Coordinates of C-alpha atoms in Angstrom, one line a residue:
Chain A
M20 CA -41.9 86.0 -8.4
L21 CA -38.4 85.2 -7.2
N22 CA -39.7 85.1 -3.6
H23 CA -42.4 82.7 -4.8
I24 CA -39.9 80.4 -6.5
L25 CA -37.6 80.4 -3.4
R26 CA -40.5 79.5 -1.2
R27 CA -41.5 76.7 -3.4
L28 CA -37.9 75.4 -3.5
C29 CA -37.7 75.4 0.4
W30 CA -41.0 73.6 0.6
S31 CA -39.8 71.0 -1.9
L32 CA -36.5 70.5 0.0
L33 CA -38.5 69.9 3.2
A34 CA -40.7 67.4 1.3
L35 CA -37.6 65.7 0.1
L36 CA -36.3 65.4 3.7
V37 CA -39.6 64.1 5.1
M38 CA -39.9 61.6 2.3
S39 CA -36.4 60.3 2.7
L40 CA -37.0 59.8 6.4
L41 CA -40.3 58.0 5.9
V42 CA -39.0 55.9 3.2
F43 CA -35.8 54.9 5.0
A44 CA -37.7 54.1 8.2
G45 CA -40.3 52.2 6.3
V46 CA -38.0 50.2 4.1
Y47 CA -35.9 49.3 7.2
A48 CA -39.1 47.7 8.7
I49 CA -39.7 45.4 5.7
G50 CA -37.5 42.6 6.9
N51 CA -34.0 41.6 7.7
P52 CA -31.8 42.1 4.6
V53 CA -29.2 39.8 6.1
D54 CA -31.4 36.8 5.5
I55 CA -31.5 37.6 1.8
L56 CA -28.0 39.0 1.1
V57 CA -25.8 36.7 3.1
N58 CA -25.1 33.2 1.8
P59 CA -27.3 30.9 4.0
Q60 CA -24.3 28.5 4.3
A61 CA -22.1 31.2 5.8
D62 CA -21.0 30.7 9.4
Q63 CA -21.6 33.2 12.2
A64 CA -18.3 35.1 11.8
E65 CA -19.0 35.6 8.1
I66 CA -22.5 36.8 8.8
A67 CA -21.2 39.3 11.4
R68 CA -18.6 40.6 9.0
S69 CA -21.2 41.1 6.2
I70 CA -23.5 42.9 8.6
A71 CA -20.7 45.2 9.8
Q72 CA -19.7 45.8 6.2
L73 CA -23.2 46.8 5.2
G74 CA -23.6 49.0 8.4
L75 CA -26.7 47.0 9.5
D76 CA -25.4 46.6 13.0
R77 CA -25.8 50.3 13.9
P78 CA -28.9 52.0 15.4
L79 CA -31.5 53.1 12.9
W80 CA -30.9 56.8 13.4
Q81 CA -27.2 56.3 12.8
Q82 CA -27.8 54.4 9.6
Y83 CA -30.1 57.3 8.5
G84 CA -27.5 59.9 9.4
L85 CA -24.9 58.0 7.4
F86 CA -27.3 57.7 4.5
L87 CA -28.2 61.4 4.7
R88 CA -24.6 62.5 4.7
G89 CA -23.9 60.2 1.8
A90 CA -27.0 61.5 -0.1
L91 CA -25.8 65.1 0.1
G92 CA -22.6 64.0 -1.5
G93 CA -24.5 62.1 -4.2
D94 CA -23.7 58.7 -2.6
L95 CA -26.8 56.8 -1.7
G96 CA -25.1 53.6 -0.7
N97 CA -24.3 50.5 -2.6
S98 CA -26.9 48.1 -3.9
F99 CA -27.1 45.1 -1.7
V100 CA -27.5 42.8 -4.7
A101 CA -25.4 44.3 -7.4
G102 CA -22.7 45.7 -5.2
V103 CA -22.4 49.0 -7.2
P104 CA -23.6 52.4 -6.0
A105 CA -27.4 52.5 -6.0
I106 CA -27.5 56.0 -7.6
T107 CA -25.4 54.7 -10.6
L108 CA -27.9 51.9 -11.1
I109 CA -30.8 54.4 -11.1
L110 CA -29.1 56.9 -13.3
E111 CA -28.2 54.2 -15.8
R112 CA -31.9 53.4 -16.1
L113 CA -33.1 57.0 -16.0
P114 CA -32.7 57.8 -19.8
A115 CA -34.8 54.8 -20.8
T116 CA -37.7 56.0 -18.4
L117 CA -37.4 59.6 -19.5
E118 CA -37.4 58.7 -23.1
L119 CA -40.6 56.7 -22.6
A120 CA -42.3 59.3 -20.5
L121 CA -41.4 62.2 -22.9
L122 CA -42.7 60.4 -26.0
A123 CA -45.8 59.4 -24.1
M124 CA -46.4 63.1 -23.1
L125 CA -45.8 64.2 -26.7
I126 CA -48.3 61.7 -28.0
A127 CA -50.9 62.8 -25.4
I128 CA -50.5 66.5 -26.2
V129 CA -50.3 66.2 -30.0
L130 CA -53.5 64.1 -30.1
G131 CA -55.2 65.4 -27.0
V132 CA -55.4 69.2 -27.7
P133 CA -57.0 68.9 -31.2
L134 CA -59.3 66.1 -30.2
G135 CA -60.4 68.1 -27.1
L136 CA -61.0 71.2 -29.2
L137 CA -63.1 69.3 -31.6
A138 CA -65.2 67.7 -28.8
G139 CA -65.5 71.0 -27.0
L140 CA -66.7 73.0 -30.1
K141 CA -69.4 70.5 -31.1
P142 CA -70.2 68.6 -27.9
E143 CA -73.5 67.3 -29.2
S144 CA -72.2 66.1 -32.6
W145 CA -71.5 62.4 -33.2
L146 CA -67.8 63.2 -33.4
G147 CA -67.8 65.0 -30.1
R148 CA -69.6 62.1 -28.5
A149 CA -67.3 59.6 -30.0
I150 CA -64.2 61.4 -28.8
M151 CA -65.7 61.7 -25.3
A152 CA -66.6 58.0 -25.3
G153 CA -63.0 57.2 -26.3
S154 CA -61.8 59.5 -23.5
I155 CA -64.0 57.7 -20.9
L156 CA -62.6 54.4 -22.1
G157 CA -59.0 55.6 -21.9
F158 CA -59.7 56.9 -18.4
S159 CA -61.3 53.6 -17.4
L160 CA -58.9 51.1 -18.9
P161 CA -56.3 50.0 -16.4
T162 CA -52.8 50.8 -18.0
F163 CA -51.4 47.3 -17.5
W164 CA -54.3 45.6 -19.1
V165 CA -54.2 47.9 -22.2
G166 CA -50.5 47.0 -22.4
L167 CA -51.3 43.3 -22.4
M168 CA -53.9 43.8 -25.1
L169 CA -51.5 45.9 -27.2
I170 CA -49.0 43.1 -27.0
L171 CA -51.6 40.5 -27.8
L172 CA -52.9 42.4 -30.8
F173 CA -49.7 44.0 -32.4
S174 CA -47.1 41.4 -31.4
V175 CA -48.8 38.0 -30.9
Q176 CA -51.6 38.2 -33.4
L177 CA -50.3 40.6 -36.1
G178 CA -46.6 40.2 -35.4
W179 CA -45.9 43.8 -36.5
L180 CA -44.0 44.9 -33.4
P181 CA -41.7 43.3 -30.8
T182 CA -43.3 42.1 -27.6
T183 CA -41.0 43.3 -25.0
G184 CA -37.6 44.9 -24.3
R185 CA -35.9 48.0 -25.6
G186 CA -33.9 46.7 -28.6
P187 CA -30.8 48.5 -29.8
T188 CA -30.0 52.0 -28.7
V189 CA -28.0 54.8 -30.4
E190 CA -25.8 57.2 -28.4
L191 CA -27.0 60.8 -28.5
L192 CA -24.6 63.2 -26.6
G193 CA -23.4 60.1 -24.6
I194 CA -27.0 59.1 -23.7
P195 CA -28.4 55.9 -25.1
V196 CA -31.7 56.5 -26.9
S197 CA -34.1 54.4 -28.9
F198 CA -35.9 56.8 -31.1
L199 CA -33.1 57.4 -33.6
S200 CA -33.1 53.9 -35.0
W201 CA -36.0 52.1 -36.8
E202 CA -35.6 49.0 -34.6
G203 CA -35.4 51.1 -31.4
L204 CA -38.5 53.0 -32.5
R205 CA -40.4 49.8 -33.1
H206 CA -39.6 48.7 -29.5
L207 CA -40.6 52.2 -28.2
I208 CA -43.9 52.7 -29.8
L209 CA -46.1 50.3 -27.9
P210 CA -44.9 51.1 -24.4
A211 CA -45.1 54.9 -25.2
A212 CA -48.7 54.6 -26.6
N213 CA -49.7 52.5 -23.6
L214 CA -48.3 55.1 -21.1
A215 CA -49.8 58.0 -23.1
L216 CA -53.4 56.6 -23.1
F217 CA -54.4 57.8 -19.6
K218 CA -52.9 61.3 -20.1
L219 CA -54.5 61.6 -23.5
A220 CA -57.9 60.9 -22.0
L221 CA -57.2 63.5 -19.3
L222 CA -56.1 66.2 -21.8
I223 CA -59.1 65.6 -24.0
R224 CA -61.4 66.2 -21.1
L225 CA -59.5 69.2 -19.9
V226 CA -59.4 70.9 -23.3
R227 CA -63.0 70.0 -24.0
A228 CA -64.2 71.5 -20.7
G229 CA -62.0 74.6 -21.3
T230 CA -63.3 75.1 -24.8
R231 CA -66.9 74.7 -23.8
E232 CA -66.5 77.3 -21.0
A233 CA -64.4 79.7 -23.2
M234 CA -66.9 79.6 -26.0
L235 CA -69.6 81.0 -23.6
Q236 CA -67.4 83.9 -22.5
D237 CA -68.1 87.5 -23.3
Y238 CA -64.9 88.0 -25.2
V239 CA -65.8 85.3 -27.7
R240 CA -69.3 86.8 -28.2
H241 CA -67.6 90.2 -28.6
A242 CA -65.1 88.9 -31.1
R243 CA -68.0 87.3 -33.1
A244 CA -70.0 90.6 -33.0
K245 CA -66.9 92.3 -34.4
G246 CA -67.0 89.8 -37.3
V247 CA -63.8 88.0 -36.4
A248 CA -63.6 84.7 -38.3
E249 CA -64.2 81.5 -36.3
H250 CA -60.6 80.1 -36.8
A251 CA -59.2 83.5 -35.7
I252 CA -61.4 83.4 -32.6
L253 CA -60.1 80.0 -31.8
R254 CA -56.4 80.8 -32.4
V255 CA -56.3 84.3 -30.8
H256 CA -58.9 84.1 -28.0
V257 CA -59.8 80.5 -27.1
L258 CA -56.5 78.6 -27.5
P259 CA -54.3 80.8 -25.3
N260 CA -56.8 80.5 -22.5
I261 CA -57.1 76.8 -22.7
L262 CA -53.3 76.3 -23.0
I263 CA -52.7 77.7 -19.5
P264 CA -54.3 74.8 -17.6
V265 CA -53.0 72.4 -20.3
V266 CA -49.4 73.4 -19.6
T267 CA -49.9 73.1 -15.9
V268 CA -51.5 69.7 -16.1
A269 CA -49.1 68.4 -18.7
G270 CA -46.2 69.6 -16.5
L271 CA -47.5 68.3 -13.3
E272 CA -48.7 65.0 -14.9
F273 CA -45.2 64.4 -16.2
G274 CA -44.1 63.4 -12.7
S275 CA -47.0 61.0 -12.4
L276 CA -46.1 59.7 -15.9
V277 CA -42.6 58.8 -14.6
A278 CA -44.3 57.1 -11.6
F279 CA -46.8 55.2 -13.8
A280 CA -43.9 54.1 -16.0
V281 CA -43.4 51.5 -13.3
V282 CA -46.4 49.6 -14.6
T283 CA -45.7 50.0 -18.3
E284 CA -42.1 49.1 -17.9
T285 CA -43.1 45.9 -16.0
V286 CA -45.5 44.9 -18.7
F287 CA -43.1 45.5 -21.6
A288 CA -39.9 44.6 -19.7
W289 CA -38.6 48.0 -20.6
P290 CA -35.3 48.5 -18.8
G291 CA -36.1 51.7 -17.0
M292 CA -35.9 52.6 -13.4
G293 CA -39.5 51.6 -12.7
K294 CA -38.8 48.0 -13.6
L295 CA -35.6 48.3 -11.4
L296 CA -37.8 49.5 -8.5
I297 CA -40.2 46.5 -8.8
D298 CA -37.2 44.1 -9.0
S299 CA -35.6 45.8 -6.0
I300 CA -38.7 45.6 -3.9
G301 CA -38.8 41.9 -4.6
L302 CA -35.2 41.6 -3.5
L303 CA -35.5 44.0 -0.5
D304 CA -32.6 46.0 -2.1
R305 CA -33.0 49.0 0.2
P306 CA -30.5 51.4 -1.2
V307 CA -31.9 51.1 -4.7
I308 CA -35.5 51.6 -3.5
V309 CA -34.5 54.7 -1.5
A310 CA -32.4 56.0 -4.4
Y311 CA -35.3 55.6 -6.8
L312 CA -37.6 57.6 -4.6
L313 CA -35.1 60.4 -4.0
V314 CA -34.4 60.7 -7.7
T315 CA -38.1 60.7 -8.5
V316 CA -38.8 63.3 -5.8
C317 CA -35.9 65.5 -7.2
L318 CA -37.5 65.1 -10.6
F319 CA -40.8 66.3 -9.2
I320 CA -39.2 69.4 -7.7
L321 CA -37.6 70.3 -11.0
I322 CA -40.9 69.7 -12.8
N323 CA -42.9 71.9 -10.4
L324 CA -40.4 74.7 -10.8
A325 CA -40.5 74.4 -14.5
V326 CA -44.3 74.5 -14.5
D327 CA -44.2 77.6 -12.3
L328 CA -41.9 79.4 -14.7
L329 CA -43.9 78.4 -17.8
Y330 CA -47.1 79.4 -16.1
A331 CA -45.7 82.9 -15.5
A332 CA -44.5 83.1 -19.1
L333 CA -48.0 82.2 -20.4
D334 CA -50.2 84.1 -18.0
P335 CA -49.5 87.8 -17.8
R336 CA -51.6 88.0 -14.6
V337 CA -49.1 85.8 -12.7
R338 CA -46.1 87.9 -14.0
A339 CA -47.6 91.1 -12.8
R340 CA -48.1 89.8 -9.3
Chain B
M891 CA -102.2 67.6 -4.4
N892 CA -100.3 64.8 -2.8
A893 CA -99.3 63.2 -6.1
A894 CA -98.2 66.5 -7.5
A895 CA -96.0 67.2 -4.5
A896 CA -94.4 63.8 -4.9
A897 CA -93.7 64.3 -8.6
A898 CA -92.0 67.5 -7.9
S899 CA -89.9 66.2 -5.0
P900 CA -86.1 66.7 -5.5
T901 CA -85.4 63.0 -5.5
R902 CA -87.9 62.3 -8.3
E903 CA -86.7 65.3 -10.3
F904 CA -83.1 64.1 -9.9
A905 CA -84.0 60.6 -11.0
A906 CA -85.9 61.9 -14.0
G907 CA -83.0 64.1 -14.9
F908 CA -80.6 61.1 -14.6
A909 CA -82.9 59.0 -16.8
R910 CA -82.7 61.5 -19.7
D911 CA -79.3 60.1 -20.5
R912 CA -79.9 56.5 -21.7
V913 CA -76.2 55.6 -21.7
A914 CA -76.1 56.4 -18.0
V915 CA -79.2 54.4 -17.3
A916 CA -77.7 51.4 -19.1
A917 CA -74.5 51.8 -17.1
L918 CA -76.4 51.9 -13.8
A919 CA -78.2 48.7 -14.8
L920 CA -74.9 47.0 -15.7
L921 CA -73.4 48.2 -12.4
G922 CA -76.4 46.7 -10.5
L923 CA -75.9 43.5 -12.4
L924 CA -72.2 43.3 -11.6
L925 CA -72.8 44.1 -7.9
A926 CA -75.4 41.3 -7.8
A927 CA -73.1 38.9 -9.5
A928 CA -70.3 39.8 -7.1
L929 CA -72.5 39.5 -4.0
G930 CA -73.9 36.2 -5.2
A931 CA -70.6 34.8 -6.4
S932 CA -70.7 31.9 -3.9
W933 CA -74.1 30.7 -5.2
I934 CA -74.0 31.3 -8.9
S935 CA -70.4 30.3 -9.8
P936 CA -70.1 26.8 -11.1
Q937 CA -67.1 26.0 -9.0
D938 CA -65.5 27.2 -5.7
P939 CA -62.2 28.6 -6.9
Y940 CA -60.8 28.5 -3.4
D941 CA -61.5 24.8 -2.9
L942 CA -58.4 23.0 -4.2
A943 CA -60.3 19.7 -4.1
Q944 CA -62.5 20.9 -6.9
L945 CA -59.6 21.8 -9.2
D946 CA -58.1 19.4 -11.7
I947 CA -54.6 20.2 -13.0
L948 CA -55.3 18.1 -16.1
D949 CA -58.0 20.8 -17.0
A950 CA -55.4 23.5 -17.0
R951 CA -55.5 26.2 -19.7
L952 CA -58.5 24.8 -21.6
A953 CA -60.0 27.1 -24.2
P954 CA -63.4 28.7 -23.6
G955 CA -66.3 26.3 -24.1
S956 CA -64.3 23.2 -23.3
A957 CA -65.8 20.3 -21.3
S958 CA -64.3 19.8 -17.9
S959 CA -63.3 16.4 -16.5
A960 CA -66.0 16.7 -13.9
G961 CA -68.7 17.0 -16.6
G962 CA -69.3 20.7 -16.7
I963 CA -68.3 23.3 -19.3
Y964 CA -65.6 26.0 -18.8
W965 CA -67.6 28.8 -20.6
L966 CA -64.7 31.2 -20.3
G967 CA -61.9 28.6 -20.3
S968 CA -59.7 27.6 -17.4
D969 CA -56.5 29.0 -16.0
G970 CA -53.0 27.6 -15.3
Q971 CA -54.2 25.7 -12.2
G972 CA -57.3 24.2 -13.9
R973 CA -59.6 26.7 -12.3
D974 CA -62.8 27.6 -14.0
L975 CA -62.2 31.2 -15.2
L976 CA -65.9 32.3 -14.8
S977 CA -66.0 31.3 -11.2
A978 CA -62.6 32.9 -10.5
I979 CA -63.8 36.1 -12.2
L980 CA -67.0 36.2 -10.1
H981 CA -65.1 35.8 -6.9
G982 CA -62.4 38.2 -8.1
L983 CA -65.0 40.8 -8.9
R984 CA -66.3 40.5 -5.3
I985 CA -62.8 41.2 -3.9
S986 CA -62.1 44.1 -6.4
L987 CA -65.5 45.8 -5.8
G988 CA -65.3 45.2 -2.1
V989 CA -61.8 46.6 -1.7
G990 CA -62.7 49.6 -3.9
I991 CA -65.9 50.5 -2.1
L992 CA -64.6 49.9 1.4
S993 CA -61.4 51.9 0.9
T994 CA -63.3 54.8 -0.7
V995 CA -65.9 54.9 2.1
A996 CA -63.1 54.8 4.8
A997 CA -61.1 57.5 3.0
L998 CA -64.2 59.6 2.6
A999 CA -65.0 59.4 6.3
I1000 CA -61.5 60.2 7.4
G1001 CA -61.2 63.1 4.9
L1002 CA -64.6 64.4 6.0
V1003 CA -63.6 64.6 9.7
I1004 CA -60.2 66.1 9.0
G1005 CA -61.6 68.6 6.4
L1006 CA -64.3 69.8 8.7
V1007 CA -62.0 70.1 11.7
S1008 CA -59.4 71.9 9.6
A1009 CA -62.0 74.4 8.3
R1010 CA -63.5 75.0 11.7
A1011 CA -60.3 75.2 13.7
G1012 CA -58.3 77.5 11.4
G1013 CA -55.0 78.8 12.6
W1014 CA -52.0 76.5 13.0
I1015 CA -54.1 73.3 13.1
D1016 CA -55.6 74.2 9.7
A1017 CA -52.1 75.2 8.3
L1018 CA -50.5 72.0 9.6
L1019 CA -53.2 69.7 8.3
M1020 CA -53.2 71.4 4.9
R1021 CA -49.4 71.2 4.6
V1022 CA -49.7 67.4 5.2
V1023 CA -52.4 67.2 2.5
D1024 CA -50.2 69.2 0.1
L1025 CA -47.3 66.9 0.8
Q1026 CA -49.4 63.8 0.2
L1027 CA -51.0 65.1 -3.0
S1028 CA -47.7 66.2 -4.5
F1029 CA -46.9 62.5 -5.0
P1030 CA -48.8 60.2 -7.5
S1031 CA -51.0 57.7 -5.7
I1032 CA -49.4 54.7 -7.4
L1033 CA -46.0 55.7 -6.0
V1034 CA -47.3 56.1 -2.4
A1035 CA -49.3 52.9 -2.6
L1036 CA -46.3 51.0 -4.0
I1037 CA -44.0 52.1 -1.3
L1038 CA -46.5 51.5 1.5
L1039 CA -47.2 47.9 0.2
A1040 CA -43.5 47.3 -0.2
V1041 CA -43.1 48.2 3.5
T1042 CA -46.2 46.5 4.9
G1043 CA -46.4 43.4 2.8
Q1044 CA -49.5 41.8 1.1
G1045 CA -53.0 41.3 2.3
V1046 CA -56.5 42.6 1.9
D1047 CA -56.2 44.8 5.1
R1048 CA -52.9 46.2 3.9
I1049 CA -54.2 47.1 0.5
I1050 CA -57.3 48.8 1.9
V1051 CA -55.0 50.8 4.2
A1052 CA -52.8 51.8 1.3
L1053 CA -55.8 52.8 -0.8
V1054 CA -57.2 54.9 2.1
V1055 CA -53.8 56.6 2.6
V1056 CA -53.7 57.7 -1.0
Q1057 CA -57.3 58.9 -1.1
W1058 CA -58.0 60.7 2.2
A1059 CA -56.1 63.9 1.5
Y1060 CA -58.1 64.6 -1.6
Y1061 CA -61.4 64.5 0.3
A1062 CA -59.9 66.5 3.2
R1063 CA -59.0 69.3 0.9
T1064 CA -62.3 69.2 -1.0
V1065 CA -64.3 69.1 2.3
R1066 CA -62.3 72.0 3.8
G1067 CA -63.0 74.2 0.8
A1068 CA -66.7 73.5 0.9
A1069 CA -66.9 73.8 4.7
L1070 CA -65.2 77.2 4.7
V1071 CA -68.0 78.4 2.4
E1072 CA -70.7 76.8 4.5
L1073 CA -69.3 78.1 7.8
K1074 CA -69.9 81.7 6.6
R1075 CA -73.6 81.1 6.1
E1076 CA -76.4 82.4 8.4
Y1077 CA -77.6 79.0 9.5
V1078 CA -74.3 78.5 11.2
D1079 CA -74.6 81.8 13.0
A1080 CA -78.1 80.8 14.0
A1081 CA -76.9 77.5 15.4
V1082 CA -74.1 79.2 17.3
C1083 CA -76.7 81.7 18.7
A1084 CA -78.9 78.8 19.7
G1085 CA -76.0 77.5 21.8
Y1086 CA -75.3 74.3 20.0
G1087 CA -71.9 72.7 20.6
E1088 CA -69.1 72.7 18.0
A1089 CA -69.5 69.0 17.1
R1090 CA -73.2 69.3 16.6
I1091 CA -72.8 72.3 14.4
L1092 CA -70.1 70.6 12.3
F1093 CA -71.7 67.2 11.9
R1094 CA -75.4 68.0 12.1
H1095 CA -75.5 71.3 10.2
V1096 CA -72.5 71.7 8.0
L1097 CA -71.9 68.0 7.1
P1098 CA -75.2 67.5 5.3
N1099 CA -74.5 70.5 3.1
V1100 CA -71.0 69.5 2.0
L1101 CA -71.8 65.8 1.5
P1102 CA -73.8 65.6 -1.8
P1103 CA -71.2 66.8 -4.2
L1104 CA -68.6 64.8 -2.4
I1105 CA -70.6 61.5 -2.9
V1106 CA -70.4 62.1 -6.6
V1107 CA -66.6 62.6 -6.4
A1108 CA -66.5 59.4 -4.4
T1109 CA -68.4 57.4 -7.0
V1110 CA -65.7 58.1 -9.6
Q1111 CA -63.0 57.5 -6.9
V1112 CA -64.3 53.9 -6.4
A1113 CA -63.4 53.2 -10.0
H1114 CA -59.9 54.7 -9.4
A1115 CA -59.5 52.6 -6.3
I1116 CA -60.5 49.4 -8.2
A1117 CA -58.1 50.2 -11.0
L1118 CA -55.3 51.0 -8.6
E1119 CA -55.8 47.8 -6.6
A1120 CA -55.8 45.8 -9.8
T1121 CA -52.5 47.5 -10.9
L1122 CA -50.8 46.8 -7.6
S1123 CA -52.0 43.2 -7.6
F1124 CA -50.7 42.9 -11.1
L1125 CA -47.3 44.1 -10.0
G1126 CA -47.4 41.4 -7.3
L1127 CA -47.7 43.9 -4.4
G1128 CA -51.4 43.9 -3.8
L1129 CA -53.5 40.9 -2.8
P1130 CA -51.9 37.5 -1.9
I1131 CA -52.3 34.6 -4.3
T1132 CA -54.9 33.0 -2.0
E1133 CA -57.3 35.8 -2.6
P1134 CA -57.2 36.4 -6.4
S1135 CA -58.6 39.7 -7.3
L1136 CA -59.1 40.5 -11.0
G1137 CA -55.7 42.1 -11.2
L1138 CA -54.0 39.0 -10.0
L1139 CA -56.0 36.8 -12.4
I1140 CA -54.7 39.0 -15.3
A1141 CA -51.2 38.8 -14.0
N1142 CA -51.4 35.0 -13.9
G1143 CA -52.6 35.0 -17.5
Y1144 CA -49.7 37.2 -18.6
T1145 CA -47.3 34.2 -18.8
Y1146 CA -49.6 32.4 -21.2
L1147 CA -50.5 35.4 -23.3
L1148 CA -47.4 35.2 -25.5
S1149 CA -48.3 31.6 -26.5
G1150 CA -51.7 32.7 -27.7
Q1151 CA -53.8 31.5 -24.7
Y1152 CA -55.4 34.9 -24.5
W1153 CA -58.5 34.1 -22.4
I1154 CA -56.8 33.8 -19.0
S1155 CA -55.9 37.6 -19.1
V1156 CA -58.5 38.9 -21.5
F1157 CA -61.7 37.9 -19.6
P1158 CA -60.8 39.1 -16.1
G1159 CA -59.7 42.3 -17.8
L1160 CA -63.1 42.7 -19.5
A1161 CA -64.8 42.2 -16.2
L1162 CA -62.6 44.8 -14.7
L1163 CA -63.3 47.1 -17.6
L1164 CA -67.1 46.7 -17.4
A1165 CA -67.0 47.5 -13.7
I1166 CA -64.8 50.6 -14.1
V1167 CA -66.6 52.0 -17.2
S1168 CA -70.1 51.5 -15.6
I1169 CA -69.0 53.3 -12.4
N1170 CA -67.4 56.1 -14.4
L1171 CA -70.5 56.6 -16.7
V1172 CA -72.8 56.8 -13.7
G1173 CA -70.4 59.2 -11.9
D1174 CA -70.0 61.4 -15.0
R1175 CA -73.8 61.8 -15.4
L1176 CA -74.2 62.7 -11.7
R1177 CA -71.4 65.2 -12.0
D1178 CA -72.8 66.8 -15.1
M1179 CA -76.1 67.2 -13.4
L1180 CA -74.6 68.9 -10.4
N1181 CA -72.3 71.3 -12.3
P1182 CA -74.1 74.6 -12.3
R1183 CA -71.8 76.1 -15.0
L1184 CA -73.3 73.9 -17.7
H1185 CA -76.9 74.8 -17.0

């Protein structure tokens, strides 16, 4: 088990290194940051000074070496635009993104598991068909368009909820969060629902397929033959078997939720790191783009480890190995 | 005798099985209609949305059903530049479907070759290729595509490349798994004994056996590719403003949405939705039919 985790960790670190190299080389190729960052009215001497200050006059491999050394010490370079450390900018925005993604995942699980169970138990009933139709729709609808429609319906037409932004935040253990105040919650609910939709559809399908397969297994037939009540069969035999893939998928999908938050944050002007990424791509703010990617990749590594551990806790077969 | 044989042919049987689900048949019909509309966009749309001479800025943001200054009617309204939305949607549909299908076919072809080679070669080649696939698949497609486009800039060719890059690994892994099973079968041994070359065995004998389930997967992937392209274009990273796909049309309408001019975003979105839903419904039906666990 420990061996397994160590191997996974090594693999993830290698992935991190490769990604940082690719991203750095790629972002360097976009264009000349000097054109954007230095005042066009500046004379040659001023431009040269700015280039030297930003380290843009050195060979690419040296820039990468500097960057890598800095990254190991938690210093990913200063934002070209804001002039403050890129990692600070990203970490300032991280709580907003995580809050959004966590609430979205919560919504997806709390609604997805029971709906998937219902659809899996009675796949031919009208309810089962309706749930599946909804799931196909949730799967098909592009996130950004649903976001726009949510704004159109709940904000523009009905006027119930604010259109965009995060609203006021409350400090919780030094981290600004939205869900503790009514106004903050009102700002949070639409983006979170929007982000949850795709994962909700995915979980419904997963749980439905798992339920359908589990109900045909011998252990369910055996339990029925023994006279075990239906709800007990569900709770004791079916649910634990379905939850294993659910935990894996929910865990692994959390990373993609953070990545997809880029879209939702752009639609709802939610001040998370995804919106920062899009803004930075527009401004060619290299350090921020690289910092975003490295923070996201680190997040992925942590998530994968957590899923591995949870998996072992849930499935005795993995523990025994 | 002849007729009986034809009725029992696998293709006929498959078509009859497919037709048992009326929703899937309706979806297939809708998909055909959308494809026809996209292909014929230049002939059936009332206006050429790329021809600036046909646009009148005074007609900007007219509600659906308004009369245009040229005498026609904007059935779905007009956008911020005075462009007939119906024409723009038909042309946008062509770009969206084209990009989605082309990128999926290219990714499928690349994934097929890499998967087959990986399965046949084994050893370090297999290990290396599969590690690359692992690395690629451990990142969400939207993130990879976003970064690629940020690096390469906008354009139809760039977005197709980006969509191929995010999709190929998935096929490569699926093909490798299926090919490993097929390579153990007797017909492969027979082909080896007959003295056929590696390439002939892989592409003439193994390929046809791994292809059918893969095509079903690809059907659903086209829908994903279309949605991803629309998302990237919406974020301003996909197609340039001169080639408005459905995603870009929706993005253009975003500005006017808050002032209640809903149609500029809603109608392109509905077209996108119809395309994706119909593809998914057809793909789902095909997948259900091919899943032996449900029979």
